[in-house]
Tab-separated table of C-alpha atoms in Angstrom:
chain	number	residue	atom	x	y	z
S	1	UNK	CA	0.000	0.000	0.000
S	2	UNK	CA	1.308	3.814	-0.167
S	3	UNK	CA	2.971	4.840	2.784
S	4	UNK	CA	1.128	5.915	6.057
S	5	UNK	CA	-2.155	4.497	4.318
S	6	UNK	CA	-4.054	1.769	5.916
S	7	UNK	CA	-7.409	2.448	4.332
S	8	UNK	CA	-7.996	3.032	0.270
S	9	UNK	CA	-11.410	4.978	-0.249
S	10	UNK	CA	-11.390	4.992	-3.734
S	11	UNK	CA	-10.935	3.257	-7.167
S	12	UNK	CA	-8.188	5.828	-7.625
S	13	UNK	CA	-6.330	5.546	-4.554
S	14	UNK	CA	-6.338	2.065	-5.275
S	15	UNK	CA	-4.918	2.191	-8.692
S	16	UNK	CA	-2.374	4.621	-7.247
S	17	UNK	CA	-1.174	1.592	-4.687
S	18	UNK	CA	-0.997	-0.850	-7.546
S	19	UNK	CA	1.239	1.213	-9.580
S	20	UNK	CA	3.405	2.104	-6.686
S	21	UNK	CA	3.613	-2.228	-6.247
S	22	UNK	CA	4.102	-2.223	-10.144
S	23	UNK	CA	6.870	-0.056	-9.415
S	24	UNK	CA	8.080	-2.198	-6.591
S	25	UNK	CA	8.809	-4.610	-8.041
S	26	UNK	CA	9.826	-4.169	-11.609
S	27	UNK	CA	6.177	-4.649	-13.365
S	28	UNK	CA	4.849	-3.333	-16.406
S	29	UNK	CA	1.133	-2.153	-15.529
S	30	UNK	CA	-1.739	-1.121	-18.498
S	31	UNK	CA	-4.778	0.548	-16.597
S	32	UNK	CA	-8.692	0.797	-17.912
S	33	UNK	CA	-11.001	3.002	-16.600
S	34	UNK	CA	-14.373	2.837	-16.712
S	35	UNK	CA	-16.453	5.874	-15.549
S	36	UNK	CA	-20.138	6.045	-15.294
S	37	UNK	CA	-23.317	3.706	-14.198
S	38	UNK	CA	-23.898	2.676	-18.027
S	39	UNK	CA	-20.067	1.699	-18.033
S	40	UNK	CA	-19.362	-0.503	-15.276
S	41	UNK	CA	-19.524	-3.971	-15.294
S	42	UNK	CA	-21.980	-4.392	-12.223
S	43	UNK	CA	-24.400	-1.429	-13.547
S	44	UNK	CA	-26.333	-3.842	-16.447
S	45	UNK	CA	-29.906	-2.110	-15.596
S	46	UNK	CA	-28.558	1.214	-15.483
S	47	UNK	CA	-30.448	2.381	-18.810
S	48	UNK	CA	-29.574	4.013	-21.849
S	49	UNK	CA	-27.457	7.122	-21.093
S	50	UNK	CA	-27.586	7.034	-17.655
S	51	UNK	CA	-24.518	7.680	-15.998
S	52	UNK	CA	-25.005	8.086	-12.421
S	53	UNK	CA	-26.169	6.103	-9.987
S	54	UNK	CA	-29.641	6.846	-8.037
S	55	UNK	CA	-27.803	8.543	-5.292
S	56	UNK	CA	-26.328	10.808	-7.682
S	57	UNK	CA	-22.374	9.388	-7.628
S	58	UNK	CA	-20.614	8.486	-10.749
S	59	UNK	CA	-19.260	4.761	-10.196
S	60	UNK	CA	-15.471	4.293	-10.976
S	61	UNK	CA	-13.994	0.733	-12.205
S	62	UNK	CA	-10.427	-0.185	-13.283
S	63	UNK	CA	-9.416	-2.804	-14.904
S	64	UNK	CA	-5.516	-3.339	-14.523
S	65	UNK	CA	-3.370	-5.906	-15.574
S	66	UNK	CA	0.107	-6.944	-14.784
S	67	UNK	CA	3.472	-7.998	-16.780
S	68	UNK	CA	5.276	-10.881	-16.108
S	69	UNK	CA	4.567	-13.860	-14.372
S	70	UNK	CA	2.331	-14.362	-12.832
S	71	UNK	CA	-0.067	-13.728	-15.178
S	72	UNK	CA	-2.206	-10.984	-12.663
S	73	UNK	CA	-5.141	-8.891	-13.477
S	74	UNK	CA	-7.249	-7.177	-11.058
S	75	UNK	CA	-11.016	-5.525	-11.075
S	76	UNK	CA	-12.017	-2.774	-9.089
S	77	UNK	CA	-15.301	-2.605	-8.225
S	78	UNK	CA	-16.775	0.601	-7.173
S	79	UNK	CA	-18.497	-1.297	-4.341
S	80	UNK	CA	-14.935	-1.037	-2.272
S	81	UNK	CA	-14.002	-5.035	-3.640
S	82	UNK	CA	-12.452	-6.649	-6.338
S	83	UNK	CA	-11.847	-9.147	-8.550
S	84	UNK	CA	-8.330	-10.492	-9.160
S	85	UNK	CA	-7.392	-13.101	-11.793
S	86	UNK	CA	-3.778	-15.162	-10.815
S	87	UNK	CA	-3.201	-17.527	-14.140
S	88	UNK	CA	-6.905	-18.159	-15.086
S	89	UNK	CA	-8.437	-18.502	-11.037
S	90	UNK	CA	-10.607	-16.000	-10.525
S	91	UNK	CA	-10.418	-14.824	-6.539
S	92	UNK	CA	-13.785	-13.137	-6.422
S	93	UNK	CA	-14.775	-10.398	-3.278
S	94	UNK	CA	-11.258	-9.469	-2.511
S	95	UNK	CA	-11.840	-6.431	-0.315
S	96	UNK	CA	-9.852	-3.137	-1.694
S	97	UNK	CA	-7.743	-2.797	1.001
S	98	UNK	CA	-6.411	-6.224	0.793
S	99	UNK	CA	-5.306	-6.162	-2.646
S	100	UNK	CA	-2.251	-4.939	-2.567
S	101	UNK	CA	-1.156	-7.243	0.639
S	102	UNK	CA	-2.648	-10.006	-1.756
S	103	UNK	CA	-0.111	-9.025	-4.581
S	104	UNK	CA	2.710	-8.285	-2.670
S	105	UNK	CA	2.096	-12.082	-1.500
S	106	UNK	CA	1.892	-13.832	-4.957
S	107	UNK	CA	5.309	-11.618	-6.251
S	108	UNK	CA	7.237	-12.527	-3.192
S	109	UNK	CA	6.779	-16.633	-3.626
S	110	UNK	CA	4.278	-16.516	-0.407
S	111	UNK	CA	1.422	-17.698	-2.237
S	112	UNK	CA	1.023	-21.193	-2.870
S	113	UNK	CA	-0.773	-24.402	-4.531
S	114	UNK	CA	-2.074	-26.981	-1.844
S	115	UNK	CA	-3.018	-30.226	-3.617
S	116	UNK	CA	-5.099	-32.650	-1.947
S	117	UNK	CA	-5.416	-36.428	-2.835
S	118	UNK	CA	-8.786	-37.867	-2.151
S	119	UNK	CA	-11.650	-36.201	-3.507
S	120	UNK	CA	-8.442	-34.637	-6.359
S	121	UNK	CA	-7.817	-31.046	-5.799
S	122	UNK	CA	-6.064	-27.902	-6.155
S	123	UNK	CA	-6.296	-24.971	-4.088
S	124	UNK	CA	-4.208	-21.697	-4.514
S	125	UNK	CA	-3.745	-20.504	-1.235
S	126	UNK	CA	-2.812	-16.714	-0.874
S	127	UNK	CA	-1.148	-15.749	2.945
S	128	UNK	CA	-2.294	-11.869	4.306
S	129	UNK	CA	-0.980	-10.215	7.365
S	130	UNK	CA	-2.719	-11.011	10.467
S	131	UNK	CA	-2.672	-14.535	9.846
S	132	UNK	CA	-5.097	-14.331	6.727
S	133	UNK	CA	-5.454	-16.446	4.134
S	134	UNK	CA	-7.363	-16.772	1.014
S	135	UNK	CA	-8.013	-20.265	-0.399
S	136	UNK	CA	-9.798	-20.413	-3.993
S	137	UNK	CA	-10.003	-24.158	-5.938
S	138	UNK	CA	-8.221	-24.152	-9.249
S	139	UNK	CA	-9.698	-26.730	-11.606
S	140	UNK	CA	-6.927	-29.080	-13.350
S	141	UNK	CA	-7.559	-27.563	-16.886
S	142	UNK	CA	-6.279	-24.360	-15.369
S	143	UNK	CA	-3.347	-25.590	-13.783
S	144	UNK	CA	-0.269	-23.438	-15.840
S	145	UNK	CA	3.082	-24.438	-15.350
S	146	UNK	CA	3.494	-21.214	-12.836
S	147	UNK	CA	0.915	-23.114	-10.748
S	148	UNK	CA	2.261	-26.328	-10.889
S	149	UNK	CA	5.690	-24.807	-9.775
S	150	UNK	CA	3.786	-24.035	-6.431
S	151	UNK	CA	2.333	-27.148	-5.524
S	152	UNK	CA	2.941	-28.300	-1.831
């Protein structure tokens, strides 16, 4: 996260912490914006040409992606969550502040691939400070080689 800040309250701040991580540690980093009710990806009944929500605010998404491996891409919501995307598993609800603790995790090595033997499994399992984790099940078609690197 930037320095000094424990909470992100917007899509921007947010986007200004991932670049700051892209920066970190070597990344190239391509950023989408999406402004406006009739824009963002969880605004389908927003109408023709509306572009603010009922309360009057203008919803902000970003879409960015990440160079190198792993293959990373992450969705801001404007509902303070997001979507991010680590070699084809999808790690839905990831609150905004976690995100960058979550990348910082998968570009150190922390994150990992826990297989399990009876029923078959994969899970990619992502340590957070304060003895967090987040645990999402990777189905064997999407196991890359970067994955398969990580199994324990």
């Amino acid at each position: 996260m930037i320095e000094g800040m424990d909470h992100l309250p917007s899509t921007e701040a947010a986007v200004t912490a991932l670049r700051a991580l892209a920066h970190t540690y070597g990344r190239e980093i391509d950023v989408t914006h999406d402004i406006g009710a009739d824009q963002t990806s969880r605004r389908t009944a927003a109408g023709v040409g509306v572009a603010t929500d009922p309360d009057g605010s203008l919803p902000h998404e970003a879409h960015v992606e990440f160079g190198g491996l792993p293959r990373v891409s992450v969705r801001l919501h404007p509902e303070d969550d997001a979507l991010i995307d680590v070699e084809g598993v999808e790690c839905h609800d990831i609150p905004r502040d976690d995100v960058p603790a979550f990348l910082r995790s998968l570009f150190d090595g922390l994150a990992h691939v826990r297989a399990r033997r009876f029923p078959p499994g994969h899970f990619l399992i992502v340590p957070l400070p304060g003895d967090r984790t987040y645990k999402e099940f990777i189905p064997m078609i999407v196991l890359t080689p970067w994955l398969s690197a990580r199994v324990r």
